[in-house]
N, CA and C of each residue as an Amber inpcrd file, in Angstrom:
protein
   198
   0.4210000  -1.4410000   0.0950000  -0.0520000   0.2580000  -0.5880000
   1.3990000   1.2480000  -0.0440000   0.4350000   2.2300000  -0.8780000
   1.5850000   3.4770000  -0.7990000   0.9870000   3.7430000   0.4190000
   2.6130000   5.4760000   0.4570000   1.9880000   6.2260000   1.6690000
   1.9010000   7.0860000   1.9020000   0.6320000   7.1900000   2.5150000
  -0.4790000   8.4380000   2.8030000   0.5070000  10.0590000   2.6490000
   0.3840000  11.0310000   1.3740000   0.6190000  12.2860000   1.2420000
  -0.4350000  12.9730000   1.4470000   0.1890000  14.0930000   2.3610000
  -0.6910000  15.9380000   2.6610000   0.1420000  16.7630000   1.1960000
  -0.8250000  17.5820000   1.6170000  -0.2000000  18.8790000   0.6420000
  -1.1180000  20.1310000   1.2720000  -0.1200000  21.2560000   0.8260000
   0.0990000  21.9640000   1.9890000  -0.1310000  23.2930000   0.9520000
  -1.1990000  24.3160000   0.6450000  -0.9880000  25.6660000  -0.4560000
  -1.2320000  26.6870000   0.8070000  -0.9040000  28.4580000   0.1790000
  -0.5500000  29.1430000   0.3950000  -1.1080000  30.0060000  -0.2440000
  -2.0880000  31.0360000   0.5280000  -2.3360000  32.1210000  -0.4940000
  -3.1710000  33.0370000   0.3950000  -2.9170000  34.5820000   0.0750000
  -3.5100000  35.7250000   0.6050000  -5.3310000  35.2630000   0.4760000
  -5.9780000  36.3400000   1.4020000  -7.4870000  36.2360000   1.1410000
  -7.6460000  37.3950000  -0.4620000  -6.8360000  38.0530000  -0.3400000
  -7.8790000  39.0650000  -2.1400000  -6.7790000  37.9090000  -3.4320000
  -6.1760000  37.2560000  -3.0510000  -5.7530000  36.2550000  -4.6470000
  -4.1810000  36.7520000  -4.8480000  -3.7790000  38.2500000  -3.9670000
  -2.8760000  38.9120000  -5.0320000  -1.2220000  37.8210000  -4.7710000
  -1.7670000  37.2850000  -4.1340000  -0.2350000  36.8380000  -3.6390000
  -0.2900000  35.0980000  -3.2290000   0.5080000  34.1180000  -4.3540000
   0.4140000  32.2730000  -3.3970000   1.4920000  32.1470000  -3.4060000
   1.7220000  30.1970000  -3.2720000   2.4240000  29.3050000  -2.8600000
   2.2320000  28.6230000  -3.8000000   3.4030000  27.8570000  -4.1870000
   3.2670000  26.3240000  -4.6780000   2.9540000  25.6620000  -3.4820000
   2.6710000  24.2570000  -3.4730000   2.6830000  23.3000000  -3.2490000
   3.4480000  22.6420000  -1.8160000   3.2340000  22.2260000  -1.0960000
   4.3840000  20.9870000  -1.4400000   4.0420000  20.0380000  -0.3120000
   4.3040000  18.7050000  -0.5390000   3.7960000  17.1450000  -0.0440000
   4.4030000  17.1570000   1.0460000   3.7840000  16.3070000   1.7720000
   4.9880000  15.5820000   2.9780000   3.9320000  14.6940000   3.6910000
   4.7620000  13.3400000   4.1080000   4.7390000  12.1070000   4.6030000
   4.0670000  12.4650000   5.9780000   4.0100000  11.3670000   6.9980000
   3.8000000  11.4580000   8.1220000   5.5240000  11.8630000   8.2380000
   5.9250000  11.0300000   7.7490000   7.2370000  10.6710000   8.1530000
   7.7170000  12.0820000   8.1640000   7.5490000  13.2240000   7.3910000
   7.9900000  14.0190000   6.6860000   7.8850000  15.1460000   7.5730000
   6.6750000  15.4400000   8.4370000   6.5130000  16.2970000   8.7730000
   6.6890000  15.7540000  10.3380000   7.0210000  14.1980000  10.7310000
   7.5460000  14.4040000  12.3160000   9.2420000  14.4560000  12.7640000
   9.2090000  14.9280000  11.4470000  10.9900000  14.9530000  11.3570000
  11.5180000  16.5340000  11.0270000  10.1260000  17.4960000  11.1770000
  10.3620000  19.3250000  11.2300000  10.4190000  19.5110000  12.5380000
  10.9310000  20.3300000  12.2070000  11.7820000  20.3670000  14.2200000
  11.1230000  22.3480000  14.4950000  10.7990000  23.1710000  15.2600000
  10.4190000  24.4300000  15.2780000  11.6390000  25.1210000  14.5410000
  11.6350000  26.2660000  13.5630000  12.5400000  27.2620000  12.7030000
  13.0600000  26.3300000  11.6260000  12.2890000  24.9050000  10.7560000
  13.3080000  24.6420000   9.9500000  11.6950000  24.8000000   9.5710000
  11.9200000  25.0450000   7.6500000  10.6270000  25.0260000   6.9550000
  11.3110000  24.0680000   6.1870000   9.6900000  23.2520000   5.0120000
   9.8460000  22.6070000   4.0260000   9.5710000  22.5830000   3.0610000
   9.7120000  22.4980000   1.7120000   9.4620000  23.2600000   0.7660000
  10.2490000  22.3360000  -0.2150000   9.3570000  22.7060000  -1.8280000
  10.1510000  22.3710000  -3.3160000  11.3010000  23.0820000  -3.9050000
  12.0520000  22.1610000  -3.9500000  13.5520000  22.9560000  -4.4410000
  13.2970000  23.2290000  -5.3770000  13.1110000  24.4050000  -6.9370000
  13.9960000  24.0480000  -8.0520000  15.2570000  24.1860000  -8.0850000
  15.7300000  23.4560000  -9.1030000  17.5070000  24.0140000  -9.4060000
  17.0470000  24.6790000 -10.7140000  17.9780000  24.9460000 -10.8310000
  17.7220000  26.2610000 -12.3470000  17.9620000  24.7520000 -13.9620000
  18.0940000  24.2990000 -13.6520000  17.6380000  23.0760000 -14.3340000
  15.9480000  22.3800000 -14.8300000  15.5510000  22.6260000 -13.7830000
  13.7330000  22.0540000 -13.8270000  13.7110000  21.5850000 -12.3970000
  14.3140000  21.1980000 -12.1010000  14.5980000  19.5720000 -10.6310000
  14.0460000  19.6830000  -9.7450000  13.4980000  19.7090000  -9.6210000
  12.6620000  19.3720000  -8.2750000  12.7800000  18.5400000  -7.0980000
  13.2810000  19.3080000  -5.7940000  13.4420000  18.5480000  -4.9750000
  12.8610000  18.9200000  -3.5340000  11.9090000  18.3090000  -2.7320000
  11.5810000  18.4940000  -1.6670000  13.1110000  18.7250000  -0.5820000
  13.1610000  20.1080000   0.2750000  14.4310000  20.4720000   0.5880000
  13.8820000  20.5990000   2.3900000  14.4630000  20.2860000   3.7290000
  13.7570000  20.8940000   4.5540000  14.8950000  21.4860000   5.1520000
  14.9150000  23.0530000   5.2050000  16.0340000  23.6600000   6.2990000
  15.6760000  25.3340000   6.7370000  16.6900000  25.6200000   7.8200000
  16.6750000  26.3230000   8.4280000  15.7510000  27.6070000   8.2270000
  14.7400000  28.3800000   9.1290000  13.4570000  29.5370000   8.7710000
  14.9290000  30.6310000   7.8970000  16.1460000  30.7120000   8.3960000
  16.9560000  32.3300000   8.0450000  17.2860000  31.6070000   6.8890000
  17.7170000  29.9340000   5.9000000  17.9590000  30.0440000   4.8140000
  17.3360000  30.0210000   4.2330000  15.7740000  29.3780000   4.4430000
  14.2400000  29.4570000   3.3090000  14.4260000  31.0170000   2.9710000
  14.4000000  31.9760000   4.0790000  14.1230000  33.4970000   4.0970000
  15.1700000  33.9250000   2.7100000  16.7270000  33.0540000   2.6880000
  17.5760000  33.9880000   1.8770000  17.0440000  33.3510000   0.9170000
  17.5060000  32.2170000   0.7690000  17.2860000  31.0600000  -0.8570000
  15.5370000  31.6100000  -1.3170000  14.4680000  31.0780000  -0.5470000
  13.5870000  31.4990000  -0.9240000  12.3040000  32.5870000  -1.6250000
  12.5160000  32.7230000  -0.1610000  11.8740000  34.3820000   0.0110000
  11.8890000  35.6290000  -0.5450000  12.6170000  35.3690000  -2.1380000
  13.3460000  37.1200000  -2.7640000  12.1590000  36.4750000  -4.1500000
  12.2150000  38.1430000  -4.3110000  11.7290000  38.6110000  -5.1530000
  12.0180000  38.1850000  -6.4870000  12.0240000  37.2860000  -7.8650000
  13.2930000  37.7200000  -8.8610000  12.0340000  37.8470000  -9.8610000
């Protein structure tokens, strides 16, 4: 039987901004600790990988206007 997965997606009330979704298993969720963020990182060549990083690294890498 496949491992159940959940997905999380975020947006603003007026739909001015949104995020892409990130999927995860219970095991992924249980590995999260306070101060860490899990997201799908996309490389320059388009490869996607789920990564878990400290909040400061997430803000530096993923929370920038491009």
